[in-house]
Amino acid sequence: MTSPALAHQTPYGRMYSRRLGGTPEVPSITNVIGQADAGMGGWIGHMAATAVVQDQRLAAAVGDPAKLRAVAREASGAADAFRDAAAARGDRVHHYCEQVALAALGRPDEAGAARAALEEHGEGAFAARFDQWWETYRVVPLAAEVTVWNHAVGYAGTLDLVAEIGGRVCLIDYKTKGTDREGRVKALDPKVVMQLAAGCKAEEMLVDPQAGTWEPWPYGADPMLLGVAIGETEVRPMMVDPAVLPAYWSRFWALRQVWASGLKVQEAGVPLRPVGPPPVPAT
């Protein structure tokens, strides 16, 4: 996960402050969305089972409890290892995309170094496909990695890109995705709609993190919301259907209330206390 300047990791999940060194005040957009049950149990079990089957030590471990425990212990972390590797790859791809936008905006950039980092990890195809998409869609960036704030509901977050494409202002969220058996980039999770809806409902955007300067959010009137799946074989932009936005915004709002209730529960103290038996009646 990338680390915007005002983001903090807290016991209550990722939160944002109003300025550098400030106190965390509101949850991040991803923190709010994370209140929904992801239902990853089946995937975690599958990853662990696959790791056991593919472990070259398995044949020699059969019949040896100690060796089997070692295989099982390592396999139990397969899902975490896969997730961490995917997150690191996603950070590298996102960083490259940000640097391309900064270069196009005429700001200092590290596009060359970011691309070199992808190449070093055998991920250069992600950059190549992104460059093709950028040129084909004639993307004109307006703001990159822009931090936004909503006071009414109480959240903040960082949008990957605000750009003009085909004469429309677009709010864009990148997702680095793997490739399916047909060679197509894998589908986006519908939760990206909540991320984009929350970005669209922003009230302010950050101008100067050091001074804590913000200005009114100028891109919420009628933007096109795009989830952009970046893969090694293609980049597939998906537009959010405006008809579904009220439902997804309602879902996000409800999850924000879940986050707040969880905070109250954590701050309430010990919920259960021991109770002794009643006194013995006097005879």
PDB file of C-alpha atoms in Angstrom:
ATOM      1  CA  MET A   1       0.000   0.000   0.000  1.00  0.00           C
ATOM      2  CA  THR A   2       1.305   3.462  -0.870  1.00  0.00           C
ATOM      3  CA  SER A   3       1.812   5.969   1.951  1.00  0.00           C
ATOM      4  CA  PRO A   4       0.374   9.454   1.366  1.00  0.00           C
ATOM      5  CA  ALA A   5       1.997  12.180   3.435  1.00  0.00           C
ATOM      6  CA  LEU A   6      -0.906  12.646   5.853  1.00  0.00           C
ATOM      7  CA  ALA A   7      -1.782   8.960   6.308  1.00  0.00           C
ATOM      8  CA  HIS A   8      -1.085   7.170   9.603  1.00  0.00           C
ATOM      9  CA  GLN A   9      -1.298   3.528  10.634  1.00  0.00           C
ATOM     10  CA  THR A  10      -3.210   3.445  13.933  1.00  0.00           C
ATOM     11  CA  PRO A  11      -4.845   0.807  16.173  1.00  0.00           C
ATOM     12  CA  TYR A  12      -8.074   1.820  14.428  1.00  0.00           C
ATOM     13  CA  GLY A  13      -6.727   1.271  10.918  1.00  0.00           C
ATOM     14  CA  ARG A  14      -5.368   3.794   8.488  1.00  0.00           C
ATOM     15  CA  MET A  15      -6.317   7.388   9.335  1.00  0.00           C
ATOM     16  CA  TYR A  16      -5.550  10.885   8.035  1.00  0.00           C
ATOM     17  CA  SER A  17      -4.464  14.092   9.712  1.00  0.00           C
ATOM     18  CA  ARG A  18      -4.934  17.612   8.402  1.00  0.00           C
ATOM     19  CA  ARG A  19      -1.217  18.429   8.234  1.00  0.00           C
ATOM     20  CA  LEU A  20       2.194  16.805   8.610  1.00  0.00           C
ATOM     21  CA  GLY A  21       2.732  15.838  12.221  1.00  0.00           C
ATOM     22  CA  GLY A  22      -0.947  16.355  12.999  1.00  0.00           C
ATOM     23  CA  THR A  23      -3.213  14.061  14.985  1.00  0.00           C
ATOM     24  CA  PRO A  24      -5.079  11.423  12.972  1.00  0.00           C
ATOM     25  CA  GLU A  25      -8.701  12.564  12.746  1.00  0.00           C
ATOM     26  CA  VAL A  26     -10.680  10.494  10.236  1.00  0.00           C
ATOM     27  CA  PRO A  27     -10.437   7.015   8.700  1.00  0.00           C
ATOM     28  CA  SER A  28      -9.148   6.491   5.196  1.00  0.00           C
ATOM     29  CA  ILE A  29     -11.470   5.459   2.388  1.00  0.00           C
ATOM     30  CA  THR A  30      -9.852   2.022   2.232  1.00  0.00           C
ATOM     31  CA  ASN A  31     -10.143   1.651   6.004  1.00  0.00           C
ATOM     32  CA  VAL A  32     -13.876   2.318   5.798  1.00  0.00           C
ATOM     33  CA  ILE A  33     -14.374  -0.123   2.924  1.00  0.00           C
ATOM     34  CA  GLY A  34     -12.349  -2.689   4.853  1.00  0.00           C
ATOM     35  CA  GLN A  35     -15.096  -2.841   7.493  1.00  0.00           C
ATOM     36  CA  ALA A  36     -16.994  -5.145   5.127  1.00  0.00           C
ATOM     37  CA  ASP A  37     -16.276  -8.851   5.516  1.00  0.00           C
ATOM     38  CA  ALA A  38     -13.940  -9.794   2.672  1.00  0.00           C
ATOM     39  CA  GLY A  39     -14.790 -13.505   2.941  1.00  0.00           C
ATOM     40  CA  MET A  40     -11.216 -14.637   2.218  1.00  0.00           C
ATOM     41  CA  GLY A  41     -11.352 -17.915   4.152  1.00  0.00           C
ATOM     42  CA  GLY A  42     -11.739 -20.103   1.077  1.00  0.00           C
ATOM     43  CA  TRP A  43      -8.909 -18.387  -0.762  1.00  0.00           C
ATOM     44  CA  ILE A  44      -6.585 -18.637   2.239  1.00  0.00           C
ATOM     45  CA  GLY A  45      -7.291 -22.364   2.533  1.00  0.00           C
ATOM     46  CA  HIS A  46      -6.704 -22.841  -1.183  1.00  0.00           C
ATOM     47  CA  MET A  47      -3.368 -21.041  -1.041  1.00  0.00           C
ATOM     48  CA  ALA A  48      -2.224 -23.130   1.929  1.00  0.00           C
ATOM     49  CA  ALA A  49      -3.273 -26.401   0.286  1.00  0.00           C
ATOM     50  CA  THR A  50      -1.549 -25.427  -2.968  1.00  0.00           C
ATOM     51  CA  ALA A  51       1.642 -24.573  -1.089  1.00  0.00           C
ATOM     52  CA  VAL A  52       1.632 -28.028   0.567  1.00  0.00           C
ATOM     53  CA  VAL A  53       1.077 -29.856  -2.729  1.00  0.00           C
ATOM     54  CA  GLN A  54       3.857 -27.897  -4.445  1.00  0.00           C
ATOM     55  CA  ASP A  55       6.348 -28.222  -1.586  1.00  0.00           C
ATOM     56  CA  GLN A  56       9.254 -30.383  -2.781  1.00  0.00           C
ATOM     57  CA  ARG A  57       9.768 -31.651   0.770  1.00  0.00           C
ATOM     58  CA  LEU A  58       6.335 -33.262   0.928  1.00  0.00           C
ATOM     59  CA  ALA A  59       7.295 -36.722  -0.340  1.00  0.00           C
ATOM     60  CA  ALA A  60      10.130 -37.030   2.149  1.00  0.00           C
ATOM     61  CA  ALA A  61       7.933 -35.697   4.949  1.00  0.00           C
ATOM     62  CA  VAL A  62       5.210 -38.366   4.617  1.00  0.00           C
ATOM     63  CA  GLY A  63       5.270 -40.482   7.748  1.00  0.00           C
ATOM     64  CA  ASP A  64       7.458 -38.002   9.628  1.00  0.00           C
ATOM     65  CA  PRO A  65       5.281 -35.790  11.899  1.00  0.00           C
ATOM     66  CA  ALA A  66       8.063 -33.277  12.541  1.00  0.00           C
ATOM     67  CA  LYS A  67       8.759 -32.736   8.833  1.00  0.00           C
ATOM     68  CA  LEU A  68       5.031 -32.566   8.065  1.00  0.00           C
ATOM     69  CA  ARG A  69       4.592 -29.889  10.712  1.00  0.00           C
ATOM     70  CA  ALA A  70       7.389 -27.889   9.107  1.00  0.00           C
ATOM     71  CA  VAL A  71       5.700 -28.127   5.701  1.00  0.00           C
ATOM     72  CA  ALA A  72       2.324 -27.162   7.197  1.00  0.00           C
ATOM     73  CA  ARG A  73       3.820 -24.276   9.161  1.00  0.00           C
ATOM     74  CA  GLU A  74       5.332 -22.747   6.038  1.00  0.00           C
ATOM     75  CA  ALA A  75       2.189 -23.381   3.978  1.00  0.00           C
ATOM     76  CA  SER A  76       0.040 -21.596   6.574  1.00  0.00           C
ATOM     77  CA  GLY A  77       1.710 -18.340   5.588  1.00  0.00           C
ATOM     78  CA  ALA A  78       1.321 -18.839   1.835  1.00  0.00           C
ATOM     79  CA  ALA A  79      -1.656 -16.480   1.561  1.00  0.00           C
ATOM     80  CA  ASP A  80       0.142 -13.739   3.514  1.00  0.00           C
ATOM     81  CA  ALA A  81       3.270 -14.140   1.393  1.00  0.00           C
ATOM     82  CA  PHE A  82       1.246 -13.952  -1.825  1.00  0.00           C
ATOM     83  CA  ARG A  83      -0.675 -10.913  -0.583  1.00  0.00           C
ATOM     84  CA  ASP A  84       2.504  -9.111   0.483  1.00  0.00           C
ATOM     85  CA  ALA A  85       4.208  -9.812  -2.845  1.00  0.00           C
ATOM     86  CA  ALA A  86       1.143  -8.594  -4.752  1.00  0.00           C
ATOM     87  CA  ALA A  87       0.993  -5.455  -2.601  1.00  0.00           C
ATOM     88  CA  ALA A  88       4.659  -4.688  -3.259  1.00  0.00           C
ATOM     89  CA  ARG A  89       4.133  -5.176  -7.002  1.00  0.00           C
ATOM     90  CA  GLY A  90       1.077  -2.933  -6.874  1.00  0.00           C
ATOM     91  CA  ASP A  91       3.078  -0.227  -5.100  1.00  0.00           C
ATOM     92  CA  ARG A  92       5.753  -0.351  -7.814  1.00  0.00           C
ATOM     93  CA  VAL A  93       3.172  -0.143 -10.603  1.00  0.00           C
ATOM     94  CA  HIS A  94       1.276   2.689  -8.886  1.00  0.00           C
ATOM     95  CA  HIS A  95       4.513   4.577  -8.334  1.00  0.00           C
ATOM     96  CA  TYR A  96       5.369   4.331 -12.016  1.00  0.00           C
ATOM     97  CA  CYS A  97       1.892   5.536 -13.019  1.00  0.00           C
ATOM     98  CA  GLU A  98       2.206   8.497 -10.662  1.00  0.00           C
ATOM     99  CA  GLN A  99       5.608   9.430 -12.065  1.00  0.00           C
ATOM    100  CA  VAL A 100       4.283   9.357 -15.636  1.00  0.00           C
ATOM    101  CA  ALA A 101       1.543  11.791 -14.606  1.00  0.00           C
ATOM    102  CA  LEU A 102       3.992  14.062 -12.793  1.00  0.00           C
ATOM    103  CA  ALA A 103       6.204  14.169 -15.886  1.00  0.00           C
ATOM    104  CA  ALA A 104       3.199  15.113 -18.022  1.00  0.00           C
ATOM    105  CA  LEU A 105       2.329  17.854 -15.524  1.00  0.00           C
ATOM    106  CA  GLY A 106       5.841  19.290 -15.850  1.00  0.00           C
ATOM    107  CA  ARG A 107       6.688  18.484 -12.241  1.00  0.00           C
ATOM    108  CA  PRO A 108       9.797  16.692 -10.928  1.00  0.00           C
ATOM    109  CA  ASP A 109       9.462  12.963 -11.532  1.00  0.00           C
ATOM    110  CA  GLU A 110      11.256   9.641 -11.155  1.00  0.00           C
ATOM    111  CA  ALA A 111       9.674   7.872 -14.103  1.00  0.00           C
ATOM    112  CA  GLY A 112      12.964   6.401 -15.281  1.00  0.00           C
ATOM    113  CA  ALA A 113      13.863   4.968 -11.885  1.00  0.00           C
ATOM    114  CA  ALA A 114      10.315   3.700 -11.354  1.00  0.00           C
ATOM    115  CA  ARG A 115      10.378   1.864 -14.658  1.00  0.00           C
ATOM    116  CA  ALA A 116      13.814   0.437 -13.892  1.00  0.00           C
ATOM    117  CA  ALA A 117      12.464  -0.932 -10.603  1.00  0.00           C
ATOM    118  CA  LEU A 118       9.685  -2.722 -12.493  1.00  0.00           C
ATOM    119  CA  GLU A 119      12.172  -4.135 -14.979  1.00  0.00           C
ATOM    120  CA  GLU A 120      14.367  -5.419 -12.145  1.00  0.00           C
ATOM    121  CA  HIS A 121      11.418  -7.435 -10.817  1.00  0.00           C
ATOM    122  CA  GLY A 122      10.428  -8.760 -14.239  1.00  0.00           C
ATOM    123  CA  GLU A 123       7.401  -6.456 -14.299  1.00  0.00           C
ATOM    124  CA  GLY A 124       8.267  -4.222 -17.223  1.00  0.00           C
ATOM    125  CA  ALA A 125       5.192  -5.396 -19.144  1.00  0.00           C
ATOM    126  CA  PHE A 126       2.958  -3.515 -16.697  1.00  0.00           C
ATOM    127  CA  ALA A 127       4.715  -0.253 -17.598  1.00  0.00           C
ATOM    128  CA  ALA A 128       4.595  -1.008 -21.316  1.00  0.00           C
ATOM    129  CA  ARG A 129       0.856  -1.709 -21.270  1.00  0.00           C
ATOM    130  CA  PHE A 130       0.236   1.395 -19.148  1.00  0.00           C
ATOM    131  CA  ASP A 131       2.166   3.567 -21.599  1.00  0.00           C
ATOM    132  CA  GLN A 132       0.073   2.200 -24.474  1.00  0.00           C
ATOM    133  CA  TRP A 133      -3.144   2.988 -22.619  1.00  0.00           C
ATOM    134  CA  TRP A 134      -1.929   6.490 -21.701  1.00  0.00           C
ATOM    135  CA  GLU A 135      -1.151   7.290 -25.319  1.00  0.00           C
ATOM    136  CA  THR A 136      -4.205   5.597 -26.855  1.00  0.00           C
ATOM    137  CA  TYR A 137      -6.632   7.364 -24.529  1.00  0.00           C
ATOM    138  CA  ARG A 138      -4.717  10.662 -24.772  1.00  0.00           C
ATOM    139  CA  VAL A 139      -4.769  11.167 -21.025  1.00  0.00           C
ATOM    140  CA  VAL A 140      -4.310  14.768 -19.881  1.00  0.00           C
ATOM    141  CA  PRO A 141      -3.515  14.721 -16.145  1.00  0.00           C
ATOM    142  CA  LEU A 142      -4.946  17.419 -13.909  1.00  0.00           C
ATOM    143  CA  ALA A 143      -3.763  16.117 -10.515  1.00  0.00           C
ATOM    144  CA  ALA A 144      -1.858  13.009  -9.395  1.00  0.00           C
ATOM    145  CA  GLU A 145      -2.046  11.309  -5.990  1.00  0.00           C
ATOM    146  CA  VAL A 146      -4.378  13.987  -4.700  1.00  0.00           C
ATOM    147  CA  THR A 147      -5.525  13.746  -1.078  1.00  0.00           C
ATOM    148  CA  VAL A 148      -9.173  14.604  -0.433  1.00  0.00           C
ATOM    149  CA  TRP A 149     -11.298  15.160   2.683  1.00  0.00           C
ATOM    150  CA  ASN A 150     -14.995  14.920   3.512  1.00  0.00           C
ATOM    151  CA  HIS A 151     -16.043  16.637   6.740  1.00  0.00           C
ATOM    152  CA  ALA A 152     -19.756  15.808   6.619  1.00  0.00           C
ATOM    153  CA  VAL A 153     -19.259  12.040   6.756  1.00  0.00           C
ATOM    154  CA  GLY A 154     -15.752  12.072   8.175  1.00  0.00           C
ATOM    155  CA  TYR A 155     -13.156  10.409   5.965  1.00  0.00           C
ATOM    156  CA  ALA A 156     -10.164  11.156   3.766  1.00  0.00           C
ATOM    157  CA  GLY A 157      -8.292   9.389   1.025  1.00  0.00           C
ATOM    158  CA  THR A 158      -5.914   9.727  -1.880  1.00  0.00           C
ATOM    159  CA  LEU A 159      -7.039   9.428  -5.500  1.00  0.00           C
ATOM    160  CA  ASP A 160      -4.577   7.993  -7.995  1.00  0.00           C
ATOM    161  CA  LEU A 161      -5.361  10.445 -10.779  1.00  0.00           C
ATOM    162  CA  VAL A 162      -7.663  13.218 -11.902  1.00  0.00           C
ATOM    163  CA  ALA A 163      -7.431  13.602 -15.670  1.00  0.00           C
ATOM    164  CA  GLU A 164      -9.226  14.780 -18.757  1.00  0.00           C
ATOM    165  CA  ILE A 165      -9.980  12.066 -21.312  1.00  0.00           C
ATOM    166  CA  GLY A 166     -12.033  12.776 -24.403  1.00  0.00           C
ATOM    167  CA  GLY A 167     -13.136  16.124 -23.006  1.00  0.00           C
ATOM    168  CA  ARG A 168     -14.433  14.595 -19.726  1.00  0.00           C
ATOM    169  CA  VAL A 169     -12.968  15.046 -16.278  1.00  0.00           C
ATOM    170  CA  CYS A 170     -12.243  11.575 -14.899  1.00  0.00           C
ATOM    171  CA  LEU A 171     -11.501  10.354 -11.386  1.00  0.00           C
ATOM    172  CA  ILE A 172      -9.275   7.313 -11.768  1.00  0.00           C
ATOM    173  CA  ASP A 173      -8.291   4.494  -9.444  1.00  0.00           C
ATOM    174  CA  TYR A 174      -5.595   2.092 -10.637  1.00  0.00           C
ATOM    175  CA  LYS A 175      -5.678  -1.599  -9.754  1.00  0.00           C
ATOM    176  CA  THR A 176      -2.754  -3.856 -10.588  1.00  0.00           C
ATOM    177  CA  LYS A 177      -4.229  -7.176 -11.695  1.00  0.00           C
ATOM    178  CA  GLY A 178      -2.977 -10.581 -12.733  1.00  0.00           C
ATOM    179  CA  THR A 179      -3.740 -12.320 -16.012  1.00  0.00           C
ATOM    180  CA  ASP A 180      -6.319 -15.070 -16.495  1.00  0.00           C
ATOM    181  CA  ARG A 181      -5.916 -18.252 -18.554  1.00  0.00           C
ATOM    182  CA  GLU A 182      -7.143 -16.480 -21.680  1.00  0.00           C
ATOM    183  CA  GLY A 183      -4.451 -13.845 -21.365  1.00  0.00           C
ATOM    184  CA  ARG A 184      -6.881 -11.122 -20.252  1.00  0.00           C
ATOM    185  CA  VAL A 185      -6.401  -8.875 -17.266  1.00  0.00           C
ATOM    186  CA  LYS A 186      -8.518 -10.075 -14.350  1.00  0.00           C
ATOM    187  CA  ALA A 187     -11.752  -8.293 -13.482  1.00  0.00           C
ATOM    188  CA  LEU A 188     -11.953  -5.402 -11.041  1.00  0.00           C
ATOM    189  CA  ASP A 189     -13.555  -5.885  -7.641  1.00  0.00           C
ATOM    190  CA  PRO A 190     -16.831  -3.895  -7.491  1.00  0.00           C
ATOM    191  CA  LYS A 191     -15.562  -2.304  -4.251  1.00  0.00           C
ATOM    192  CA  VAL A 192     -13.656   0.096  -6.482  1.00  0.00           C
ATOM    193  CA  VAL A 193     -17.020   1.779  -7.073  1.00  0.00           C
ATOM    194  CA  MET A 194     -17.174   2.703  -3.377  1.00  0.00           C
ATOM    195  CA  GLN A 195     -13.659   4.140  -3.543  1.00  0.00           C
ATOM    196  CA  LEU A 196     -14.525   6.292  -6.522  1.00  0.00           C
ATOM    197  CA  ALA A 197     -17.902   7.335  -5.084  1.00  0.00           C
ATOM    198  CA  ALA A 198     -16.155   8.487  -1.897  1.00  0.00           C
ATOM    199  CA  GLY A 199     -13.632  10.421  -3.969  1.00  0.00           C
ATOM    200  CA  CYS A 200     -16.403  12.047  -5.949  1.00  0.00           C
ATOM    201  CA  LYS A 201     -18.080  13.165  -2.688  1.00  0.00           C
ATOM    202  CA  ALA A 202     -14.922  14.903  -1.445  1.00  0.00           C
ATOM    203  CA  GLU A 203     -15.284  18.421  -0.100  1.00  0.00           C
ATOM    204  CA  GLU A 204     -11.638  19.534  -0.023  1.00  0.00           C
ATOM    205  CA  MET A 205      -8.310  18.676  -1.643  1.00  0.00           C
ATOM    206  CA  LEU A 206      -4.880  19.048  -0.102  1.00  0.00           C
ATOM    207  CA  VAL A 207      -2.660  21.864  -1.367  1.00  0.00           C
ATOM    208  CA  ASP A 208       0.247  21.946   1.096  1.00  0.00           C
ATOM    209  CA  PRO A 209       0.723  19.092   3.604  1.00  0.00           C
ATOM    210  CA  GLN A 210       3.399  20.971   5.566  1.00  0.00           C
ATOM    211  CA  ALA A 211       1.197  24.006   6.194  1.00  0.00           C
ATOM    212  CA  GLY A 212      -2.028  22.001   6.277  1.00  0.00           C
ATOM    213  CA  THR A 213      -3.539  24.065   3.465  1.00  0.00           C
ATOM    214  CA  TRP A 214      -6.673  22.780   1.740  1.00  0.00           C
ATOM    215  CA  GLU A 215      -8.968  24.170  -0.940  1.00  0.00           C
ATOM    216  CA  PRO A 216     -12.498  23.310  -2.122  1.00  0.00           C
ATOM    217  CA  TRP A 217     -12.712  20.136  -4.222  1.00  0.00           C
ATOM    218  CA  PRO A 218     -13.248  21.298  -7.820  1.00  0.00           C
ATOM    219  CA  TYR A 219     -13.873  17.951  -9.558  1.00  0.00           C
ATOM    220  CA  GLY A 220     -17.054  16.612  -7.966  1.00  0.00           C
ATOM    221  CA  ALA A 221     -19.698  18.128 -10.255  1.00  0.00           C
ATOM    222  CA  ASP A 222     -20.046  15.476 -12.953  1.00  0.00           C
ATOM    223  CA  PRO A 223     -16.861  13.446 -13.359  1.00  0.00           C
ATOM    224  CA  MET A 224     -16.562  10.104 -15.091  1.00  0.00           C
ATOM    225  CA  LEU A 225     -15.428   7.509 -12.569  1.00  0.00           C
ATOM    226  CA  LEU A 226     -12.935   4.985 -13.945  1.00  0.00           C
ATOM    227  CA  GLY A 227     -11.455   1.886 -12.412  1.00  0.00           C
ATOM    228  CA  VAL A 228      -8.373   1.054 -14.470  1.00  0.00           C
ATOM    229  CA  ALA A 229      -7.125  -2.546 -14.314  1.00  0.00           C
ATOM    230  CA  ILE A 230      -3.420  -2.641 -15.205  1.00  0.00           C
ATOM    231  CA  GLY A 231      -2.085  -6.014 -16.301  1.00  0.00           C
ATOM    232  CA  GLU A 232       0.862  -7.462 -18.157  1.00  0.00           C
ATOM    233  CA  THR A 233      -1.139  -8.106 -21.319  1.00  0.00           C
ATOM    234  CA  GLU A 234      -3.520  -5.146 -21.366  1.00  0.00           C
ATOM    235  CA  VAL A 235      -4.995  -2.217 -19.482  1.00  0.00           C
ATOM    236  CA  ARG A 236      -8.764  -2.280 -19.176  1.00  0.00           C
ATOM    237  CA  PRO A 237     -10.565   0.895 -18.023  1.00  0.00           C
ATOM    238  CA  MET A 238     -14.064   0.333 -16.623  1.00  0.00           C
ATOM    239  CA  MET A 239     -16.557   3.168 -16.208  1.00  0.00           C
ATOM    240  CA  VAL A 240     -18.825   3.246 -13.167  1.00  0.00           C
ATOM    241  CA  ASP A 241     -22.479   3.201 -14.209  1.00  0.00           C
ATOM    242  CA  PRO A 242     -23.961   6.426 -12.741  1.00  0.00           C
ATOM    243  CA  ALA A 243     -27.167   4.526 -11.935  1.00  0.00           C
ATOM    244  CA  VAL A 244     -25.397   2.428  -9.276  1.00  0.00           C
ATOM    245  CA  LEU A 245     -23.646   5.306  -7.505  1.00  0.00           C
ATOM    246  CA  PRO A 246     -26.405   6.029  -4.943  1.00  0.00           C
ATOM    247  CA  ALA A 247     -26.413   2.404  -3.799  1.00  0.00           C
ATOM    248  CA  TYR A 248     -22.628   2.220  -3.468  1.00  0.00           C
ATOM    249  CA  TRP A 249     -22.450   5.584  -1.736  1.00  0.00           C
ATOM    250  CA  SER A 250     -25.105   4.379   0.717  1.00  0.00           C
ATOM    251  CA  ARG A 251     -23.022   1.268   1.356  1.00  0.00           C
ATOM    252  CA  PHE A 252     -19.923   3.360   1.987  1.00  0.00           C
ATOM    253  CA  TRP A 253     -21.825   5.658   4.356  1.00  0.00           C
ATOM    254  CA  ALA A 254     -23.092   2.637   6.311  1.00  0.00           C
ATOM    255  CA  LEU A 255     -19.576   1.191   6.584  1.00  0.00           C
ATOM    256  CA  ARG A 256     -18.377   4.537   7.942  1.00  0.00           C
ATOM    257  CA  GLN A 257     -20.921   4.120  10.738  1.00  0.00           C
ATOM    258  CA  VAL A 258     -19.620   0.592  11.335  1.00  0.00           C
ATOM    259  CA  TRP A 259     -16.104   2.005  11.723  1.00  0.00           C
ATOM    260  CA  ALA A 260     -17.350   4.597  14.225  1.00  0.00           C
ATOM    261  CA  SER A 261     -19.235   1.995  16.250  1.00  0.00           C
ATOM    262  CA  GLY A 262     -16.129  -0.198  16.324  1.00  0.00           C
ATOM    263  CA  LEU A 263     -14.139   2.748  17.678  1.00  0.00           C
ATOM    264  CA  LYS A 264     -16.689   3.239  20.459  1.00  0.00           C
ATOM    265  CA  VAL A 265     -16.559  -0.450  21.351  1.00  0.00           C
ATOM    266  CA  GLN A 266     -12.747  -0.424  21.555  1.00  0.00           C
ATOM    267  CA  GLU A 267     -12.802   2.671  23.755  1.00  0.00           C
ATOM    268  CA  ALA A 268     -15.576   1.356  26.007  1.00  0.00           C
ATOM    269  CA  GLY A 269     -13.245  -0.827  28.027  1.00  0.00           C
ATOM    270  CA  VAL A 270     -13.523  -4.403  29.244  1.00  0.00           C
ATOM    271  CA  PRO A 271     -16.933  -5.695  28.109  1.00  0.00           C
ATOM    272  CA  LEU A 272     -17.243  -8.728  30.403  1.00  0.00           C
ATOM    273  CA  ARG A 273     -16.376  -8.970  34.086  1.00  0.00           C
ATOM    274  CA  PRO A 274     -16.392 -12.007  36.353  1.00  0.00           C
ATOM    275  CA  VAL A 275     -19.211 -12.317  38.806  1.00  0.00           C
ATOM    276  CA  GLY A 276     -19.063 -14.425  41.932  1.00  0.00           C
ATOM    277  CA  PRO A 277     -21.821 -16.564  43.422  1.00  0.00           C
ATOM    278  CA  PRO A 278     -24.459 -14.918  45.615  1.00  0.00           C
ATOM    279  CA  PRO A 279     -23.768 -14.891  49.341  1.00  0.00           C
ATOM    280  CA  VAL A 280     -24.821 -17.917  51.353  1.00  0.00           C
ATOM    281  CA  PRO A 281     -28.113 -17.190  53.166  1.00  0.00           C
ATOM    282  CA  ALA A 282     -27.806 -16.813  56.910  1.00  0.00           C
ATOM    283  CA  THR A 283     -29.154 -19.829  58.856  1.00  0.00           C
TER     284      THR A 283
END
